[in-house]
CSV table of C-alpha atoms in Angstrom, one decimal:
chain,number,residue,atom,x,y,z
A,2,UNK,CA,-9.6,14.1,-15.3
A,3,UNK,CA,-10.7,12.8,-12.0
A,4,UNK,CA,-9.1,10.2,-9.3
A,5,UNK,CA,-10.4,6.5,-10.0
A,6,UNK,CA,-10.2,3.1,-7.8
A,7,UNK,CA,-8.5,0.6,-10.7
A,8,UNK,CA,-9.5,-3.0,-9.8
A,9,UNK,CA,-6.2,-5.1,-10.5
A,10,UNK,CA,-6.7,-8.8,-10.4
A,11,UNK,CA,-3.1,-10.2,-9.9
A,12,UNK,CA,-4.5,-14.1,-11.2
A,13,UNK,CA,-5.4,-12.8,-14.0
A,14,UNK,CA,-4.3,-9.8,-15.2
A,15,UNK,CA,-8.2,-8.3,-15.3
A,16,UNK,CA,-8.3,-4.2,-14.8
A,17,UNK,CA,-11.4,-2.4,-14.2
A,18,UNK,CA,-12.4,-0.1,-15.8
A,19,UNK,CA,-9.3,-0.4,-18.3
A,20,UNK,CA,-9.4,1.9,-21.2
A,21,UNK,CA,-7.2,0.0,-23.8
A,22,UNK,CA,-6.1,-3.3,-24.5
A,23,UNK,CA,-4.0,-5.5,-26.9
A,24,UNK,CA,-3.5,-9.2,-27.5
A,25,UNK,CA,0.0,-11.1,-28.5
A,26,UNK,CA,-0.2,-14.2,-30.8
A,27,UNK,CA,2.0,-16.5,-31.7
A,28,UNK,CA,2.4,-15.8,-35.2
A,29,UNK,CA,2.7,-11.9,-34.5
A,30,UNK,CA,6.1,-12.9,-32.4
A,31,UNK,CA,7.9,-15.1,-35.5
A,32,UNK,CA,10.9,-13.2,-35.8
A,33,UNK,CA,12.3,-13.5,-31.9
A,34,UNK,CA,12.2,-17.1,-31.5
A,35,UNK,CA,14.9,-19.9,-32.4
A,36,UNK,CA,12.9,-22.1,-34.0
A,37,UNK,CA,10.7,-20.7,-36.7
A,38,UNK,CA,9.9,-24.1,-38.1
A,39,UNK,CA,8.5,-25.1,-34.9
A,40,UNK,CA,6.7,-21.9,-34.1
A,41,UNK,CA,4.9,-22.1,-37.6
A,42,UNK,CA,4.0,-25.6,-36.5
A,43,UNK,CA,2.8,-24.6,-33.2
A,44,UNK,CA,0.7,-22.1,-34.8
A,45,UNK,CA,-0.9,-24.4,-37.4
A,46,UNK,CA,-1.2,-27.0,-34.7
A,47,UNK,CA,-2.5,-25.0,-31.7
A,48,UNK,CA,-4.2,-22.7,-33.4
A,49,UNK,CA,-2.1,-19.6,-33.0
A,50,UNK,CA,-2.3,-19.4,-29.0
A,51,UNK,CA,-1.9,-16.1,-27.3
A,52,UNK,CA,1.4,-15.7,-25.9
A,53,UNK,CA,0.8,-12.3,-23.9
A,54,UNK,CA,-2.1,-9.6,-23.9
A,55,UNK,CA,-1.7,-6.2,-22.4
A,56,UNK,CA,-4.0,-3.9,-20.3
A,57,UNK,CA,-3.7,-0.3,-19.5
A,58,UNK,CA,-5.1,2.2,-17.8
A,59,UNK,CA,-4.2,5.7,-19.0
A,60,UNK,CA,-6.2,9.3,-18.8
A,61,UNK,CA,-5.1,12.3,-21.2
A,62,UNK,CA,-3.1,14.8,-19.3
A,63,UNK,CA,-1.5,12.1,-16.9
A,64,UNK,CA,1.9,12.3,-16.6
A,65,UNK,CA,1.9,8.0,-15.8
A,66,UNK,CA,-0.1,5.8,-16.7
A,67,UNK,CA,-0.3,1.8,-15.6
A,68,UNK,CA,-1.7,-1.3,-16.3
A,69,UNK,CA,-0.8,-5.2,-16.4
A,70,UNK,CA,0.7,-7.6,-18.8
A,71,UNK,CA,-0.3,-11.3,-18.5
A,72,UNK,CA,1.5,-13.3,-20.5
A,73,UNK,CA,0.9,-17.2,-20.8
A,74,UNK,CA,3.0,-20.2,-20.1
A,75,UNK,CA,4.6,-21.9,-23.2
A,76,UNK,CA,7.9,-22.9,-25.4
A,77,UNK,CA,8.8,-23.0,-28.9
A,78,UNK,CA,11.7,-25.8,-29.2
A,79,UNK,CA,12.5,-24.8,-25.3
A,80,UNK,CA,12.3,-21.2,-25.2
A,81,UNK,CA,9.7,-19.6,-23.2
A,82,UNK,CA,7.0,-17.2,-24.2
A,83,UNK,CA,7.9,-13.6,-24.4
A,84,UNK,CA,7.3,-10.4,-24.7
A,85,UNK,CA,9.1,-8.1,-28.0
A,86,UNK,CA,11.3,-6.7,-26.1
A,87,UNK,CA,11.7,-3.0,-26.7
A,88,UNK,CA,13.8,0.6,-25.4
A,89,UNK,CA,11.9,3.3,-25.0
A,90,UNK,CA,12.1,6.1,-27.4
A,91,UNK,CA,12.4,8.6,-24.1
A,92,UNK,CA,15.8,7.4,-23.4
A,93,UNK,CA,15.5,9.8,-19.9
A,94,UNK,CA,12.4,7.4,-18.7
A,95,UNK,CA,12.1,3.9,-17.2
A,96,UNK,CA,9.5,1.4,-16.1
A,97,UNK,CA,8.2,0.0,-13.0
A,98,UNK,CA,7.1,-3.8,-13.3
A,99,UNK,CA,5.8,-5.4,-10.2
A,100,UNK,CA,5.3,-9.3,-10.4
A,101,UNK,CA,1.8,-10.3,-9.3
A,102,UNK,CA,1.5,-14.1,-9.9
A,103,UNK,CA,3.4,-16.8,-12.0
A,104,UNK,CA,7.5,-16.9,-12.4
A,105,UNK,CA,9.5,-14.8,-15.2
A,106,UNK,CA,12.6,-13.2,-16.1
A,107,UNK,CA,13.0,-10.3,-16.7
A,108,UNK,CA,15.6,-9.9,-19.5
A,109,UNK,CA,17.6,-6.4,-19.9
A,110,UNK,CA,20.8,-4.8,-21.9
A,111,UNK,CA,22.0,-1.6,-21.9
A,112,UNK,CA,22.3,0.8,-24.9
A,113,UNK,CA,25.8,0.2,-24.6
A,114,UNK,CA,25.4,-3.8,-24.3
A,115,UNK,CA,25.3,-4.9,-20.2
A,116,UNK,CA,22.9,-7.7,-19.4
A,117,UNK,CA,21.4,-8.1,-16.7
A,118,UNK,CA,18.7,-10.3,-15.4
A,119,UNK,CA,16.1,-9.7,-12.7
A,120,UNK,CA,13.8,-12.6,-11.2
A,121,UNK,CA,10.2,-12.1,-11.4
A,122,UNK,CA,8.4,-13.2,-8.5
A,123,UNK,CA,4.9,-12.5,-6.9
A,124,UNK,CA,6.2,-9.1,-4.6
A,125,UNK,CA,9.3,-8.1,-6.8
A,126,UNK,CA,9.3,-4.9,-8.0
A,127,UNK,CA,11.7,-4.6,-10.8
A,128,UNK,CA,12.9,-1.1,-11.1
A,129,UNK,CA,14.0,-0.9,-15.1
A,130,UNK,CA,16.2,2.5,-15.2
A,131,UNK,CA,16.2,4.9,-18.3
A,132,UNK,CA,17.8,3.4,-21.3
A,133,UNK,CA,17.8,-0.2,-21.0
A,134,UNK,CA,15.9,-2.4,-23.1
A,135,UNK,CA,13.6,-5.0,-21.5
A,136,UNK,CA,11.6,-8.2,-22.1
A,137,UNK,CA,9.9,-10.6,-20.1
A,138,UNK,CA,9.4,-14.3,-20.3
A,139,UNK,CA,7.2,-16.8,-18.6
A,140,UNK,CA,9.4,-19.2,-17.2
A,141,UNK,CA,6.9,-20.9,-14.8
A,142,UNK,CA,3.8,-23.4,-15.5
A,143,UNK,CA,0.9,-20.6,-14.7
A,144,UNK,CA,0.1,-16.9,-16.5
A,145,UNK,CA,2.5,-14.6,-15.7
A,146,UNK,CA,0.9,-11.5,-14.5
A,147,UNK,CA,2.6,-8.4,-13.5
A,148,UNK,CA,1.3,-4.4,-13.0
A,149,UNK,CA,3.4,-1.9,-14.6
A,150,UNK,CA,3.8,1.6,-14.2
A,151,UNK,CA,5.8,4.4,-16.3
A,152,UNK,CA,5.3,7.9,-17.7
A,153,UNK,CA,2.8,7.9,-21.0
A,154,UNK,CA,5.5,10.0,-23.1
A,155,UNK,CA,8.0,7.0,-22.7
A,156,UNK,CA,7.4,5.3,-25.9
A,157,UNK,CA,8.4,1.9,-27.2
A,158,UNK,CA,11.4,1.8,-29.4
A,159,UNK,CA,11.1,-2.3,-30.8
A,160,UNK,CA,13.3,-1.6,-34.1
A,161,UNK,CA,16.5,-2.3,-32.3
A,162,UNK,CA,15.6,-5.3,-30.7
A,163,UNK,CA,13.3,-6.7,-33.8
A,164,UNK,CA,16.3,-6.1,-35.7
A,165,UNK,CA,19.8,-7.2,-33.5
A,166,UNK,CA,17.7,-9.2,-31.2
A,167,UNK,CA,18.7,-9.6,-27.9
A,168,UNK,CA,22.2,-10.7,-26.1
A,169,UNK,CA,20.8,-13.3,-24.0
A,170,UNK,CA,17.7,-16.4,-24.7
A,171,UNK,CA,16.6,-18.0,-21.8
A,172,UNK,CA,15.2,-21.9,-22.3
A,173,UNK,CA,14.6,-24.9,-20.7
A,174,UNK,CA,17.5,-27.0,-20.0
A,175,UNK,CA,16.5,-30.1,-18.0
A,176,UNK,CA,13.4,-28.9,-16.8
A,177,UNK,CA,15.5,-25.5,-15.5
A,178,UNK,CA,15.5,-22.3,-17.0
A,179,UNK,CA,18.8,-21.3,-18.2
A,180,UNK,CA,19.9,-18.3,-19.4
A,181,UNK,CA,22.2,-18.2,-22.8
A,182,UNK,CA,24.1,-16.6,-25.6
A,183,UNK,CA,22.1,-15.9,-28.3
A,184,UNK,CA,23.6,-17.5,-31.2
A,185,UNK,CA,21.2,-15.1,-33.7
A,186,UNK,CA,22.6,-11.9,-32.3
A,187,UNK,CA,23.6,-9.8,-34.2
A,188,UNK,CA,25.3,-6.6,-34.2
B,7,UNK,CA,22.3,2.4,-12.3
B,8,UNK,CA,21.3,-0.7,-12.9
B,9,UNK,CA,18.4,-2.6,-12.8
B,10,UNK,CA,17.3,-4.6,-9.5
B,11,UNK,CA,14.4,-6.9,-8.1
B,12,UNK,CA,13.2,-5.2,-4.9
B,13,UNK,CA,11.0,-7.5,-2.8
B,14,UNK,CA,7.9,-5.6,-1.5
B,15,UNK,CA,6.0,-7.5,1.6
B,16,UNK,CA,2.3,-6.4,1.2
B,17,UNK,CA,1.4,-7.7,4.8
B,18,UNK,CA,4.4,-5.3,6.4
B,19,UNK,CA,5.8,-2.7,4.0
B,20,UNK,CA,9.2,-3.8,4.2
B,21,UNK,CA,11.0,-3.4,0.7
B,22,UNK,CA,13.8,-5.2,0.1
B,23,UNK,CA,16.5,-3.1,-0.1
B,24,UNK,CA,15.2,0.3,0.3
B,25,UNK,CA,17.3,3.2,-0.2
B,26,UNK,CA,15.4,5.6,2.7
B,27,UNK,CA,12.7,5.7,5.3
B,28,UNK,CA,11.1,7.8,7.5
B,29,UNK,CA,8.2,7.5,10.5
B,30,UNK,CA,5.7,9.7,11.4
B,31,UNK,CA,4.4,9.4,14.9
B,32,UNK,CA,1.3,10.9,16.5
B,33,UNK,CA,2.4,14.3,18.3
B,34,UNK,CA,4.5,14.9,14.6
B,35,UNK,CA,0.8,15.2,12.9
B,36,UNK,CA,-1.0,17.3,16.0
B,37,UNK,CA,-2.3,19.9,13.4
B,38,UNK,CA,-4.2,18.0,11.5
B,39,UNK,CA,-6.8,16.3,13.7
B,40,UNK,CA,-9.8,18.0,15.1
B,41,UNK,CA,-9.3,17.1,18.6
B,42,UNK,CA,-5.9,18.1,20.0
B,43,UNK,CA,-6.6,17.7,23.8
B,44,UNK,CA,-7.1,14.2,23.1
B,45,UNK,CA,-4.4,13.5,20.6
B,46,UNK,CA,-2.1,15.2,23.6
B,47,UNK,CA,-3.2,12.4,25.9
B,48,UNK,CA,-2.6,9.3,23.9
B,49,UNK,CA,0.8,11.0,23.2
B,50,UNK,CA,1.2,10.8,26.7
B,51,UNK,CA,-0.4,7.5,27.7
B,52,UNK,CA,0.8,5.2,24.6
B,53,UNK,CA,4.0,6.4,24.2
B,54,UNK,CA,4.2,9.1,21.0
B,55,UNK,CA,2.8,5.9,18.5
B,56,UNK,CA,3.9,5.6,15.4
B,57,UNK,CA,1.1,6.4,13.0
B,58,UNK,CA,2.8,5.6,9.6
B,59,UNK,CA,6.0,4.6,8.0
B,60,UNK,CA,7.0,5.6,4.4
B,61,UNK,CA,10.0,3.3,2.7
B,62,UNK,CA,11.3,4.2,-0.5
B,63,UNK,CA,13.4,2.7,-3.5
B,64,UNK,CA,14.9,5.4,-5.4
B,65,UNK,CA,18.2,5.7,-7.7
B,66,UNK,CA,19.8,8.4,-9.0
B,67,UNK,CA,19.0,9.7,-12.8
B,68,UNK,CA,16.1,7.7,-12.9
B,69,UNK,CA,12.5,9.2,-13.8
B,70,UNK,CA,10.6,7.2,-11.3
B,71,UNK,CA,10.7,5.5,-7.8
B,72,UNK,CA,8.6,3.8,-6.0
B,73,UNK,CA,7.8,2.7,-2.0
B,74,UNK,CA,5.4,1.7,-0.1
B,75,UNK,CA,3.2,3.8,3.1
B,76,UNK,CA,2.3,1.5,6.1
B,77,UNK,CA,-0.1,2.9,8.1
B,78,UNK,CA,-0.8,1.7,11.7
B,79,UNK,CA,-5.0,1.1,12.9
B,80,UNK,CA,-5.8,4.4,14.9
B,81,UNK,CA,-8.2,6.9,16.0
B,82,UNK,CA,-8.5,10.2,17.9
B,83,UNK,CA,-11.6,10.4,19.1
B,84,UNK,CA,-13.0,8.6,16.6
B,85,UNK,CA,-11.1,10.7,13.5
B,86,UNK,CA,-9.1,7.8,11.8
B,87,UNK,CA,-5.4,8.0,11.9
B,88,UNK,CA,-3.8,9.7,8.5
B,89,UNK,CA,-1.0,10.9,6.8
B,90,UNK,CA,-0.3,14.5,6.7
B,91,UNK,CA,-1.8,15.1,3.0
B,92,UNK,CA,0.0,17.0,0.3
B,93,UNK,CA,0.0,18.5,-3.6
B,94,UNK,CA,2.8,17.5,-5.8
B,95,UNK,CA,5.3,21.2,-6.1
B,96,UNK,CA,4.8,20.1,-9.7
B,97,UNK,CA,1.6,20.7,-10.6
B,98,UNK,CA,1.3,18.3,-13.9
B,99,UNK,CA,2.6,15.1,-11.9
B,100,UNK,CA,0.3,12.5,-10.4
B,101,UNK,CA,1.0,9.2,-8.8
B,102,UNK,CA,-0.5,5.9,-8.5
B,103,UNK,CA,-1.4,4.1,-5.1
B,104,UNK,CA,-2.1,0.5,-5.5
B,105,UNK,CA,-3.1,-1.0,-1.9
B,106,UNK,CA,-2.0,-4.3,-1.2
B,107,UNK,CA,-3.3,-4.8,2.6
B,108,UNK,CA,-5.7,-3.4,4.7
B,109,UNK,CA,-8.4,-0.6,4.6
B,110,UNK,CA,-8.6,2.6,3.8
B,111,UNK,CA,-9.7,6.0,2.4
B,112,UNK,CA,-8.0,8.2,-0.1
B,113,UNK,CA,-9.4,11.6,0.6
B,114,UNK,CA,-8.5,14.0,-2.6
B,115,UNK,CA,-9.1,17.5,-3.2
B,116,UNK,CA,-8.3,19.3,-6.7
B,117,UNK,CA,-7.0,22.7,-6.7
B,118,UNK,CA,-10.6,24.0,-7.7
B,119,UNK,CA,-12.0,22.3,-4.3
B,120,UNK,CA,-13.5,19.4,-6.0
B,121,UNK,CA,-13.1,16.2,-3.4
B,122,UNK,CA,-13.4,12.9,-4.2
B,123,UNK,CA,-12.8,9.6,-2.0
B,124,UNK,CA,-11.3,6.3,-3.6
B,125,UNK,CA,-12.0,3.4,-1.4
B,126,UNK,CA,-8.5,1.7,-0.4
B,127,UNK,CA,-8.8,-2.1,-0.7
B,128,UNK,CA,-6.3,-5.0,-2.1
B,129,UNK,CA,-6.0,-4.7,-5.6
B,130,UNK,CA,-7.7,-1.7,-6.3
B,131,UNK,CA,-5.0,1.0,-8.1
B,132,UNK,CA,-5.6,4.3,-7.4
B,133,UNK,CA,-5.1,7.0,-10.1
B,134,UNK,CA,-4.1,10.0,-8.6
B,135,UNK,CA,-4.3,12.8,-11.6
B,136,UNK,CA,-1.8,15.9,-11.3
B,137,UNK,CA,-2.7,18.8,-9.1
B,138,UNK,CA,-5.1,16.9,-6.6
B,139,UNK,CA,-3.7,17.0,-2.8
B,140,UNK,CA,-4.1,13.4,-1.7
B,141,UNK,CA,-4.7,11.5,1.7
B,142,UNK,CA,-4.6,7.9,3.3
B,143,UNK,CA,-7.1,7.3,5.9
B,144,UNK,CA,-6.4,3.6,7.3
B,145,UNK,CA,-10.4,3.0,8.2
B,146,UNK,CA,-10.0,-0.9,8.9
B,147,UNK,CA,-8.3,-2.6,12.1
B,148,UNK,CA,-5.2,-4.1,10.7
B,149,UNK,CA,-2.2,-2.2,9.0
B,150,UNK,CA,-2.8,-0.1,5.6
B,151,UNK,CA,0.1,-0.9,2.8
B,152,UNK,CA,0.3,0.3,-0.5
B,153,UNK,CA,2.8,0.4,-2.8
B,154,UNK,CA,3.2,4.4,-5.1
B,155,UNK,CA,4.9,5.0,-7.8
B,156,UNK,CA,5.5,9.0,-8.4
B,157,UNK,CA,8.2,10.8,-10.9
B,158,UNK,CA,11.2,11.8,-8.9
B,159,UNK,CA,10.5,15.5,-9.5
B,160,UNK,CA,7.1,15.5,-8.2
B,161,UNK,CA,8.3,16.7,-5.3
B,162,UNK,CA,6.0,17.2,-1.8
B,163,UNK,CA,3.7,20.3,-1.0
B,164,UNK,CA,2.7,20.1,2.6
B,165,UNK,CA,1.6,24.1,3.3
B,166,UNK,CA,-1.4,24.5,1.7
B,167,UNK,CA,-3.3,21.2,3.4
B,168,UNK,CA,-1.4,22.4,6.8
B,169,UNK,CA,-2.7,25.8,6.6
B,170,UNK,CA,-6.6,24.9,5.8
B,171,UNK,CA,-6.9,21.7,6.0
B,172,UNK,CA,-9.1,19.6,4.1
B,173,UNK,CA,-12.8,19.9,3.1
B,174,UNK,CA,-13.8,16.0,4.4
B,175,UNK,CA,-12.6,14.7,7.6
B,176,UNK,CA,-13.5,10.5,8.1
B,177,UNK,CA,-14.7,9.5,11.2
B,178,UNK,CA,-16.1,6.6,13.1
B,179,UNK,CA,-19.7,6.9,13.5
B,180,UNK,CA,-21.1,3.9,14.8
B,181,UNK,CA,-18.6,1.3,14.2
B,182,UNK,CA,-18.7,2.5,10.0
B,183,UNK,CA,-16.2,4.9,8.4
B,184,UNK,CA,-18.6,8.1,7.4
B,185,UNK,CA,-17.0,11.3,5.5
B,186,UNK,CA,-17.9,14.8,7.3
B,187,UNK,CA,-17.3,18.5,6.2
B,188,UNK,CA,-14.0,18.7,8.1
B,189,UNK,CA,-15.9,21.9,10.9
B,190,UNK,CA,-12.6,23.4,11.2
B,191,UNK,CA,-11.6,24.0,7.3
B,192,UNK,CA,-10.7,27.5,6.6
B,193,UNK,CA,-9.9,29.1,3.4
């Protein structure tokens, strides 16, 4: 395991050398959006667009690893593109997510059922503390690119979320985005 | 502990809010450049300058935090200005450098006396494996920032690189940063 120089383009999300990557769709995200109808008929219609892809950089024997997540700019019936959503199964371990380029939100709740929401914004680093879920959404025109950073034995935890969904949705109202109940939660 | 947007200014270091700071000014760092007599003079004639500043973000119970290093232009008789150089106390915890203004050279050592040098330039990430001492050089003319990311345990050993020194010293040799054998390392 040796030191490295990781190139990180914050336009678009590129990182060289990366050593593992996965790609979002539309139809792979069904179950968190409102509007399933629509989202089927995005997906026939547009031809299943990518909604986010993920790049990482990670070296056996590290204790962290890092990479970026670029998701694109889009709505299904008003609510942006997003990510899952997910805890980590290390409930002692957080996350680092620095914003890059593009506008989000970053959407979180507690184990024991705070929101909170954090603005993501080129030069904010979010600092996502042990035990709360979290899930990003592309509230701006462009890609959405930020660099995250967190310990490889974290894990991702997405039954909860998959299952209760999440507190809040946030959607445009009026050309704004607007954060709101969640009338699908479910306890 | 909540989660929180902290705004990180790539072009000054300032983080936005910070929870802790410290400075490190020339006649603090006296050991570790090769030519003392010198150093003693510009401590003298430019007033003790400050060589680099280290702002933090860190909370309580979490795993991580993050801050950035700004690191002033500088040289001693032509040996770039640098930080002091360290191992983690916990020897299977790295850290990630990810340089968002400037120049410079990270100068790293393994425990084995491997070295290696990562060139420090906006956007490249640095991958910093557990158990190698690490060091910035700022080798350009305007301020070095990066932002790190490190588990809150990692903690900070200084002794061994004070004691010895390093293998590589970077110098200015005809206007271009150039890597030496450091002539005063001692094992």
């Amino acid at each position: 395991m040796l030191p490295e120089g990781v190139l990180i383009n914050g336009l678009t999300g590129e990182v060289s050398p990366g050593t593992g990557k996965y790609t979002k769709r539309l139809s792979e995200l069904r179950e968190i959006f409102q509007d399933q109808t629509e989202l089927d008929r995005l997906v026939e219609v547009e031809g299943d667009p990518v909604v986010y892809e993920v790049i990482e950089y990670r070296k056996e024997g590290s204790d962290l690893f890092f990479g970026t997540t670029t998701m694109e700019p889009g709505k299904v019936s008003g609510e942006f593109f997003m990510t899952r959503g997910h805890f980590h199964q290390r409930r002692d371990m957080g996350e680092v997510y620095y914003t890059q380029s593009g506008h989000g939100v970053l959407l979180l709740e507690s184990r024991k059922g705070e929101t909170k929401v954090v603005r993501m914004d080129p030069g904010v680093c979010a600092f996502i503390p042990p035990d709360w879920a979290h899930r990003s959404i592309n509230v701006g025109s462009e890609k959405l690119v930020f660099v995250w950073v967190c310990n490889v034995d974290a894990g991702h935890d997405y039954g909860d979320i998959l299952k209760h969904g999440m507190r809040k949705i946030v959607v445009d109202r009026d050309g704004k985005d607007t954060i709101m109940n969640n009338p699908h939660y479910s306890l």
